[in-house]
Amino acid sequence: MGDAAAVMDRTYRRQRHIYDLSRKYYLIGRDEAIARLDPAANDGVLEIGCGTGRNLIRAARAYPHARFYGLDVSRAMLATADAAIRRAGLEARVVVAEGDATDFDPERLFGRRAFERVMISYALSMIPPWREALARALDAVAPGGALHIVDFGDCAGLPGPFKTALRRWLAAFDVTPRDDLGEALAALAAARGLTAATEGWRRGYATLAVARRA
Ligand SMILES: C[S@@+](CC[C@H](N)C(=O)[O-])C[C@H]1O[C@@H](n2cnc3c(N)ncnc32)[C@H](O)[C@@H]1O
């Protein structure tokens, strides 16, 4: 966890205070991913790379009968998430803990081995070993459950210069869109007996993907 935690703490130590406001307009598709979660009563929902808790809080409000769990490698982000969850009065239903997306033990962190819904929102593009994180996330999906992903897309339907400028700007923040996310997800899901589907959102600005376990 050491390196990833140090890098993310450095990245977000100051930014976390303006994170929700500044990301509102460019981390698009997050609310659509939350709408697609649609957990049943008493289902467990895990967000990997939960950051400030923004998605967990929205989802907990949208699905008042489900339980929510979040993990993040950055203690600084978790401190912000924890405070936001308490301010929202959701601490009885939303729990966050420190963990690395590539290697976490949900039993130790949250007392459960699998979750009916797992979500990864704009985190794979910041995790260098993102395929390992994807594999670990798939393994955390309970029978009948699903993994939902939203992240930067391939910009296939957008003008080339826009894509070039966006990629340059993201690179300055160590963000790398995973253009082969769909292929990697399909292969890792199939190897585990899950089915996967990926779609471009807003002309490919974002990718929304889901993998379902029968
Ligand atoms: C761009 S933020 C997204 C936060 C939130 N999911 C959202 O949609 O607003 C990426 C988050 O991933 C976390 N992260 C990066 N690498 C990680 C890793 N290896 N394990 C767990 N979390 C990680 C960062 O600390 C950060 O909070």
PDB file of C-alpha atoms and ligand atoms in Angstrom:
ATOM      1  CA  MET A   1       0.000   0.000   0.000  1.00  0.00           C
ATOM      2  CA  GLY A   2       2.926   2.328   0.856  1.00  0.00           C
ATOM      3  CA  ASP A   3       3.748   3.924  -2.513  1.00  0.00           C
ATOM      4  CA  ALA A   4       0.179   4.299  -3.780  1.00  0.00           C
ATOM      5  CA  ALA A   5      -0.908   5.750  -0.438  1.00  0.00           C
ATOM      6  CA  ALA A   6       1.942   8.285  -0.375  1.00  0.00           C
ATOM      7  CA  VAL A   7       1.282   9.379  -3.979  1.00  0.00           C
ATOM      8  CA  MET A   8      -2.475   9.779  -3.427  1.00  0.00           C
ATOM      9  CA  ASP A   9      -2.049  11.582  -0.109  1.00  0.00           C
ATOM     10  CA  ARG A  10       0.326  14.002  -1.829  1.00  0.00           C
ATOM     11  CA  THR A  11      -2.112  14.479  -4.716  1.00  0.00           C
ATOM     12  CA  TYR A  12      -5.156  15.071  -2.554  1.00  0.00           C
ATOM     13  CA  ARG A  13      -3.846  16.609   0.687  1.00  0.00           C
ATOM     14  CA  ARG A  14      -4.964  20.091  -0.430  1.00  0.00           C
ATOM     15  CA  GLN A  15      -7.240  19.232  -3.356  1.00  0.00           C
ATOM     16  CA  ARG A  16      -9.662  17.225  -1.236  1.00  0.00           C
ATOM     17  CA  HIS A  17     -11.050  20.481   0.172  1.00  0.00           C
ATOM     18  CA  ILE A  18     -12.191  21.637  -3.290  1.00  0.00           C
ATOM     19  CA  TYR A  19     -12.548  18.178  -4.846  1.00  0.00           C
ATOM     20  CA  ASP A  20     -16.339  17.831  -4.998  1.00  0.00           C
ATOM     21  CA  LEU A  21     -16.867  21.325  -6.362  1.00  0.00           C
ATOM     22  CA  SER A  22     -14.067  21.199  -8.930  1.00  0.00           C
ATOM     23  CA  ARG A  23     -14.861  17.687 -10.236  1.00  0.00           C
ATOM     24  CA  LYS A  24     -18.603  18.232 -10.543  1.00  0.00           C
ATOM     25  CA  TYR A  25     -18.481  19.153 -14.231  1.00  0.00           C
ATOM     26  CA  TYR A  26     -15.821  16.845 -15.580  1.00  0.00           C
ATOM     27  CA  LEU A  27     -16.241  13.528 -13.761  1.00  0.00           C
ATOM     28  CA  ILE A  28     -19.440  12.900 -15.658  1.00  0.00           C
ATOM     29  CA  GLY A  29     -21.483   9.709 -15.619  1.00  0.00           C
ATOM     30  CA  ARG A  30     -21.114   9.188 -11.868  1.00  0.00           C
ATOM     31  CA  ASP A  31     -24.784   9.818 -11.156  1.00  0.00           C
ATOM     32  CA  GLU A  32     -25.762   7.534 -14.035  1.00  0.00           C
ATOM     33  CA  ALA A  33     -23.580   4.780 -12.545  1.00  0.00           C
ATOM     34  CA  ILE A  34     -25.253   5.312  -9.161  1.00  0.00           C
ATOM     35  CA  ALA A  35     -28.695   5.116 -10.810  1.00  0.00           C
ATOM     36  CA  ARG A  36     -27.703   1.799 -12.399  1.00  0.00           C
ATOM     37  CA  LEU A  37     -26.603   0.276  -9.074  1.00  0.00           C
ATOM     38  CA  ASP A  38     -30.207  -0.222  -7.990  1.00  0.00           C
ATOM     39  CA  PRO A  39     -29.433  -2.461  -4.990  1.00  0.00           C
ATOM     40  CA  ALA A  40     -32.190  -4.376  -3.194  1.00  0.00           C
ATOM     41  CA  ALA A  41     -33.024  -3.882   0.482  1.00  0.00           C
ATOM     42  CA  ASN A  42     -30.163  -5.042   2.746  1.00  0.00           C
ATOM     43  CA  ASP A  43     -27.748  -5.401  -0.164  1.00  0.00           C
ATOM     44  CA  GLY A  44     -24.139  -4.394   0.465  1.00  0.00           C
ATOM     45  CA  VAL A  45     -22.578  -1.844  -1.904  1.00  0.00           C
ATOM     46  CA  LEU A  46     -18.785  -1.358  -1.989  1.00  0.00           C
ATOM     47  CA  GLU A  47     -17.084   1.590  -3.685  1.00  0.00           C
ATOM     48  CA  ILE A  48     -13.394   1.022  -4.409  1.00  0.00           C
ATOM     49  CA  GLY A  49     -11.430   4.296  -4.464  1.00  0.00           C
ATOM     50  CA  CYS A  50     -14.291   6.163  -2.761  1.00  0.00           C
ATOM     51  CA  GLY A  51     -12.397   9.458  -2.381  1.00  0.00           C
ATOM     52  CA  THR A  52     -14.395  12.141  -0.536  1.00  0.00           C
ATOM     53  CA  GLY A  53     -17.419   9.858  -0.158  1.00  0.00           C
ATOM     54  CA  ARG A  54     -19.422  11.868  -2.673  1.00  0.00           C
ATOM     55  CA  ASN A  55     -20.805   8.797  -4.467  1.00  0.00           C
ATOM     56  CA  LEU A  56     -21.407   6.810  -1.282  1.00  0.00           C
ATOM     57  CA  ILE A  57     -23.456   9.635   0.218  1.00  0.00           C
ATOM     58  CA  ARG A  58     -25.538  10.113  -2.943  1.00  0.00           C
ATOM     59  CA  ALA A  59     -26.106   6.383  -3.268  1.00  0.00           C
ATOM     60  CA  ALA A  60     -26.995   5.985   0.410  1.00  0.00           C
ATOM     61  CA  ARG A  61     -29.604   8.715   0.037  1.00  0.00           C
ATOM     62  CA  ALA A  62     -30.969   7.127  -3.152  1.00  0.00           C
ATOM     63  CA  TYR A  63     -31.136   3.620  -1.658  1.00  0.00           C
ATOM     64  CA  PRO A  64     -32.089   4.007   1.999  1.00  0.00           C
ATOM     65  CA  HIS A  65     -32.430   0.258   2.618  1.00  0.00           C
ATOM     66  CA  ALA A  66     -28.948  -0.792   1.460  1.00  0.00           C
ATOM     67  CA  ARG A  67     -25.630  -0.701   3.325  1.00  0.00           C
ATOM     68  CA  PHE A  68     -22.578   1.074   1.930  1.00  0.00           C
ATOM     69  CA  TYR A  69     -18.842   0.481   2.235  1.00  0.00           C
ATOM     70  CA  GLY A  70     -15.958   2.451   0.800  1.00  0.00           C
ATOM     71  CA  LEU A  71     -12.243   1.896   0.630  1.00  0.00           C
ATOM     72  CA  ASP A  72      -9.461   4.204  -0.435  1.00  0.00           C
ATOM     73  CA  VAL A  73      -5.696   4.144  -0.238  1.00  0.00           C
ATOM     74  CA  SER A  74      -5.485   7.812   0.806  1.00  0.00           C
ATOM     75  CA  ARG A  75      -5.934   8.572   4.493  1.00  0.00           C
ATOM     76  CA  ALA A  76      -6.398  12.238   3.628  1.00  0.00           C
ATOM     77  CA  MET A  77      -9.346  11.432   1.334  1.00  0.00           C
ATOM     78  CA  LEU A  78     -10.802   9.076   3.943  1.00  0.00           C
ATOM     79  CA  ALA A  79     -10.687  11.823   6.596  1.00  0.00           C
ATOM     80  CA  THR A  80     -12.727  14.036   4.264  1.00  0.00           C
ATOM     81  CA  ALA A  81     -15.122  11.166   3.479  1.00  0.00           C
ATOM     82  CA  ASP A  82     -15.592  10.331   7.134  1.00  0.00           C
ATOM     83  CA  ALA A  83     -16.433  13.933   8.023  1.00  0.00           C
ATOM     84  CA  ALA A  84     -18.865  14.220   5.082  1.00  0.00           C
ATOM     85  CA  ILE A  85     -20.621  10.964   6.015  1.00  0.00           C
ATOM     86  CA  ARG A  86     -21.071  12.200   9.593  1.00  0.00           C
ATOM     87  CA  ARG A  87     -22.311  15.604   8.429  1.00  0.00           C
ATOM     88  CA  ALA A  88     -24.876  13.765   6.297  1.00  0.00           C
ATOM     89  CA  GLY A  89     -25.927  11.682   9.330  1.00  0.00           C
ATOM     90  CA  LEU A  90     -25.203   8.465   7.434  1.00  0.00           C
ATOM     91  CA  GLU A  91     -22.557   6.892   9.665  1.00  0.00           C
ATOM     92  CA  ALA A  92     -24.892   4.036  10.650  1.00  0.00           C
ATOM     93  CA  ARG A  93     -25.147   2.903   7.018  1.00  0.00           C
ATOM     94  CA  VAL A  94     -21.915   4.070   5.364  1.00  0.00           C
ATOM     95  CA  VAL A  95     -18.514   2.829   6.526  1.00  0.00           C
ATOM     96  CA  VAL A  96     -15.145   3.686   4.990  1.00  0.00           C
ATOM     97  CA  ALA A  97     -11.743   2.071   5.536  1.00  0.00           C
ATOM     98  CA  GLU A  98      -8.162   2.244   4.319  1.00  0.00           C
ATOM     99  CA  GLY A  99      -7.313  -0.305   1.650  1.00  0.00           C
ATOM    100  CA  ASP A 100      -5.510  -0.766  -1.642  1.00  0.00           C
ATOM    101  CA  ALA A 101      -7.708  -1.591  -4.627  1.00  0.00           C
ATOM    102  CA  THR A 102      -5.228  -4.187  -5.856  1.00  0.00           C
ATOM    103  CA  ASP A 103      -5.037  -6.168  -2.644  1.00  0.00           C
ATOM    104  CA  PHE A 104      -7.675  -5.732   0.039  1.00  0.00           C
ATOM    105  CA  ASP A 105      -9.376  -8.112   2.429  1.00  0.00           C
ATOM    106  CA  PRO A 106     -13.051  -7.115   2.703  1.00  0.00           C
ATOM    107  CA  GLU A 107     -13.588  -9.559   5.539  1.00  0.00           C
ATOM    108  CA  ARG A 108     -10.970  -7.762   7.630  1.00  0.00           C
ATOM    109  CA  LEU A 109     -12.091  -4.273   6.590  1.00  0.00           C
ATOM    110  CA  PHE A 110     -15.853  -4.688   6.676  1.00  0.00           C
ATOM    111  CA  GLY A 111     -16.637  -8.148   8.020  1.00  0.00           C
ATOM    112  CA  ARG A 112     -18.000  -9.458   4.720  1.00  0.00           C
ATOM    113  CA  ARG A 113     -16.457 -11.388   1.890  1.00  0.00           C
ATOM    114  CA  ALA A 114     -18.570 -10.159  -1.038  1.00  0.00           C
ATOM    115  CA  PHE A 115     -20.980  -7.388  -2.021  1.00  0.00           C
ATOM    116  CA  GLU A 116     -24.125  -7.372  -4.141  1.00  0.00           C
ATOM    117  CA  ARG A 117     -22.845  -4.233  -5.855  1.00  0.00           C
ATOM    118  CA  VAL A 118     -19.272  -3.049  -6.360  1.00  0.00           C
ATOM    119  CA  MET A 119     -18.523   0.336  -7.929  1.00  0.00           C
ATOM    120  CA  ILE A 120     -15.314   1.913  -9.234  1.00  0.00           C
ATOM    121  CA  SER A 121     -15.675   5.536 -10.250  1.00  0.00           C
ATOM    122  CA  TYR A 122     -12.804   7.446 -11.875  1.00  0.00           C
ATOM    123  CA  ALA A 123     -10.222   5.448  -9.924  1.00  0.00           C
ATOM    124  CA  LEU A 124      -8.926   2.902 -12.473  1.00  0.00           C
ATOM    125  CA  SER A 125      -7.444   5.784 -14.475  1.00  0.00           C
ATOM    126  CA  MET A 126      -5.329   6.656 -11.412  1.00  0.00           C
ATOM    127  CA  ILE A 127      -4.204   3.152 -10.459  1.00  0.00           C
ATOM    128  CA  PRO A 128      -1.127   2.002 -12.444  1.00  0.00           C
ATOM    129  CA  PRO A 129      -1.823  -1.746 -11.868  1.00  0.00           C
ATOM    130  CA  TRP A 130      -5.475  -1.187 -12.825  1.00  0.00           C
ATOM    131  CA  ARG A 131      -5.993  -4.694 -14.215  1.00  0.00           C
ATOM    132  CA  GLU A 132      -5.150  -6.141 -10.793  1.00  0.00           C
ATOM    133  CA  ALA A 133      -7.670  -3.760  -9.233  1.00  0.00           C
ATOM    134  CA  LEU A 134     -10.274  -4.843 -11.780  1.00  0.00           C
ATOM    135  CA  ALA A 135      -9.658  -8.523 -11.043  1.00  0.00           C
ATOM    136  CA  ARG A 136      -9.881  -7.921  -7.283  1.00  0.00           C
ATOM    137  CA  ALA A 137     -13.146  -5.997  -7.741  1.00  0.00           C
ATOM    138  CA  LEU A 138     -14.691  -8.818  -9.787  1.00  0.00           C
ATOM    139  CA  ASP A 139     -13.754 -11.299  -7.076  1.00  0.00           C
ATOM    140  CA  ALA A 140     -15.633  -9.170  -4.532  1.00  0.00           C
ATOM    141  CA  VAL A 141     -18.973  -9.438  -6.415  1.00  0.00           C
ATOM    142  CA  ALA A 142     -21.479 -11.715  -4.657  1.00  0.00           C
ATOM    143  CA  PRO A 143     -23.582 -14.280  -6.572  1.00  0.00           C
ATOM    144  CA  GLY A 144     -26.337 -12.438  -8.447  1.00  0.00           C
ATOM    145  CA  GLY A 145     -24.394  -9.182  -8.040  1.00  0.00           C
ATOM    146  CA  ALA A 146     -22.669  -6.701 -10.336  1.00  0.00           C
ATOM    147  CA  LEU A 147     -19.592  -4.528 -10.709  1.00  0.00           C
ATOM    148  CA  HIS A 148     -20.281  -1.029 -12.101  1.00  0.00           C
ATOM    149  CA  ILE A 149     -17.488   1.102 -13.512  1.00  0.00           C
ATOM    150  CA  VAL A 150     -17.375   4.681 -14.721  1.00  0.00           C
ATOM    151  CA  ASP A 151     -14.200   6.374 -15.936  1.00  0.00           C
ATOM    152  CA  PHE A 152     -12.741   8.472 -18.725  1.00  0.00           C
ATOM    153  CA  GLY A 153     -13.573   7.003 -22.137  1.00  0.00           C
ATOM    154  CA  ASP A 154     -11.839   6.858 -25.515  1.00  0.00           C
ATOM    155  CA  CYS A 155     -13.527  10.099 -26.735  1.00  0.00           C
ATOM    156  CA  ALA A 156     -14.348   8.231 -29.968  1.00  0.00           C
ATOM    157  CA  GLY A 157     -17.224  10.585 -30.898  1.00  0.00           C
ATOM    158  CA  LEU A 158     -15.455  13.816 -29.962  1.00  0.00           C
ATOM    159  CA  PRO A 159     -13.194  16.021 -32.110  1.00  0.00           C
ATOM    160  CA  GLY A 160      -9.558  14.866 -32.178  1.00  0.00           C
ATOM    161  CA  PRO A 161      -8.120  18.138 -30.809  1.00  0.00           C
ATOM    162  CA  PHE A 162     -10.489  17.947 -27.832  1.00  0.00           C
ATOM    163  CA  LYS A 163      -9.251  14.446 -27.043  1.00  0.00           C
ATOM    164  CA  THR A 164      -5.611  15.506 -27.405  1.00  0.00           C
ATOM    165  CA  ALA A 165      -6.074  18.520 -25.101  1.00  0.00           C
ATOM    166  CA  LEU A 166      -8.027  16.489 -22.528  1.00  0.00           C
ATOM    167  CA  ARG A 167      -5.418  13.714 -22.492  1.00  0.00           C
ATOM    168  CA  ARG A 168      -2.606  16.229 -22.041  1.00  0.00           C
ATOM    169  CA  TRP A 169      -4.397  17.915 -19.172  1.00  0.00           C
ATOM    170  CA  LEU A 170      -5.240  14.599 -17.465  1.00  0.00           C
ATOM    171  CA  ALA A 171      -1.642  13.408 -17.820  1.00  0.00           C
ATOM    172  CA  ALA A 172      -0.525  16.433 -15.788  1.00  0.00           C
ATOM    173  CA  PHE A 173      -2.555  14.977 -12.903  1.00  0.00           C
ATOM    174  CA  ASP A 174      -1.261  11.398 -13.416  1.00  0.00           C
ATOM    175  CA  VAL A 175      -4.603  10.324 -14.867  1.00  0.00           C
ATOM    176  CA  THR A 176      -4.455   7.813 -17.725  1.00  0.00           C
ATOM    177  CA  PRO A 177      -7.719   6.833 -19.424  1.00  0.00           C
ATOM    178  CA  ARG A 178      -7.764   3.065 -19.983  1.00  0.00           C
ATOM    179  CA  ASP A 179      -8.709   2.757 -23.642  1.00  0.00           C
ATOM    180  CA  ASP A 180      -8.670  -1.029 -23.396  1.00  0.00           C
ATOM    181  CA  LEU A 181     -10.883  -1.144 -20.313  1.00  0.00           C
ATOM    182  CA  GLY A 182     -13.716  -2.895 -22.203  1.00  0.00           C
ATOM    183  CA  GLU A 183     -11.429  -5.667 -23.504  1.00  0.00           C
ATOM    184  CA  ALA A 184      -9.709  -6.152 -20.154  1.00  0.00           C
ATOM    185  CA  LEU A 185     -13.013  -6.275 -18.302  1.00  0.00           C
ATOM    186  CA  ALA A 186     -14.514  -8.748 -20.794  1.00  0.00           C
ATOM    187  CA  ALA A 187     -11.514 -11.092 -20.471  1.00  0.00           C
ATOM    188  CA  LEU A 188     -11.219 -10.904 -16.681  1.00  0.00           C
ATOM    189  CA  ALA A 189     -14.990 -11.285 -16.261  1.00  0.00           C
ATOM    190  CA  ALA A 190     -15.205 -14.275 -18.628  1.00  0.00           C
ATOM    191  CA  ALA A 191     -12.354 -16.005 -16.793  1.00  0.00           C
ATOM    192  CA  ARG A 192     -14.455 -15.784 -13.622  1.00  0.00           C
ATOM    193  CA  GLY A 193     -17.810 -16.712 -15.173  1.00  0.00           C
ATOM    194  CA  LEU A 194     -19.228 -13.173 -15.262  1.00  0.00           C
ATOM    195  CA  THR A 195     -20.671 -11.384 -18.298  1.00  0.00           C
ATOM    196  CA  ALA A 196     -19.574  -7.839 -19.154  1.00  0.00           C
ATOM    197  CA  ALA A 197     -20.842  -4.929 -21.245  1.00  0.00           C
ATOM    198  CA  THR A 198     -19.182  -1.572 -21.905  1.00  0.00           C
ATOM    199  CA  GLU A 199     -20.622   1.576 -23.480  1.00  0.00           C
ATOM    200  CA  GLY A 200     -19.399   5.045 -24.396  1.00  0.00           C
ATOM    201  CA  TRP A 201     -21.182   7.866 -22.580  1.00  0.00           C
ATOM    202  CA  ARG A 202     -21.540  11.403 -23.944  1.00  0.00           C
ATOM    203  CA  ARG A 203     -19.754  10.621 -27.219  1.00  0.00           C
ATOM    204  CA  GLY A 204     -17.136   8.578 -25.458  1.00  0.00           C
ATOM    205  CA  TYR A 205     -16.067  11.213 -22.933  1.00  0.00           C
ATOM    206  CA  ALA A 206     -16.792   8.586 -20.287  1.00  0.00           C
ATOM    207  CA  THR A 207     -17.068   4.811 -20.261  1.00  0.00           C
ATOM    208  CA  LEU A 208     -19.773   3.034 -18.325  1.00  0.00           C
ATOM    209  CA  ALA A 209     -19.293  -0.687 -17.836  1.00  0.00           C
ATOM    210  CA  VAL A 210     -20.974  -3.458 -15.922  1.00  0.00           C
ATOM    211  CA  ALA A 211     -20.023  -7.059 -15.157  1.00  0.00           C
ATOM    212  CA  ARG A 212     -22.697  -9.362 -13.760  1.00  0.00           C
ATOM    213  CA  ARG A 213     -22.314 -12.586 -11.841  1.00  0.00           C
ATOM    214  CA  ALA A 214     -25.127 -15.114 -12.368  1.00  0.00           C
TER     215      ALA A 214
HETATM  216  C1  LIG B   1     -10.376  10.688  -9.017  1.00  0.00           C
HETATM  217  S1  LIG B   1     -10.623  10.067  -7.388  1.00  0.00           S
HETATM  218  C2  LIG B   1     -12.308   9.397  -7.520  1.00  0.00           C
HETATM  219  C3  LIG B   1     -13.034   9.454  -6.206  1.00  0.00           C
HETATM  220  C4  LIG B   1     -14.485   8.967  -6.281  1.00  0.00           C
HETATM  221  N1  LIG B   1     -14.547   7.592  -6.667  1.00  0.00           N
HETATM  222  C5  LIG B   1     -15.299   9.830  -7.202  1.00  0.00           C
HETATM  223  O1  LIG B   1     -15.862   9.316  -8.185  1.00  0.00           O
HETATM  224  O2  LIG B   1     -15.416  11.020  -6.934  1.00  0.00           O
HETATM  225  C6  LIG B   1      -9.637   8.609  -7.339  1.00  0.00           C
HETATM  226  C7  LIG B   1      -9.570   7.999  -5.956  1.00  0.00           C
HETATM  227  O3  LIG B   1      -8.920   6.734  -6.074  1.00  0.00           O
HETATM  228  C8  LIG B   1      -8.069   6.580  -4.953  1.00  0.00           C
HETATM  229  N2  LIG B   1      -7.031   5.597  -5.268  1.00  0.00           N
HETATM  230  C9  LIG B   1      -5.967   5.742  -6.103  1.00  0.00           C
HETATM  231  N3  LIG B   1      -5.216   4.625  -6.110  1.00  0.00           N
HETATM  232  C10 LIG B   1      -5.829   3.743  -5.264  1.00  0.00           C
HETATM  233  C11 LIG B   1      -5.543   2.414  -4.849  1.00  0.00           C
HETATM  234  N4  LIG B   1      -4.454   1.752  -5.298  1.00  0.00           N
HETATM  235  N5  LIG B   1      -6.396   1.821  -3.982  1.00  0.00           N
HETATM  236  C12 LIG B   1      -7.475   2.460  -3.506  1.00  0.00           C
HETATM  237  N6  LIG B   1      -7.785   3.738  -3.850  1.00  0.00           N
HETATM  238  C13 LIG B   1      -6.983   4.364  -4.725  1.00  0.00           C
HETATM  239  C14 LIG B   1      -7.530   7.978  -4.704  1.00  0.00           C
HETATM  240  O4  LIG B   1      -6.986   8.117  -3.405  1.00  0.00           O
HETATM  241  C15 LIG B   1      -8.772   8.820  -4.953  1.00  0.00           C
HETATM  242  O5  LIG B   1      -9.505   9.007  -3.779  1.00  0.00           O
END
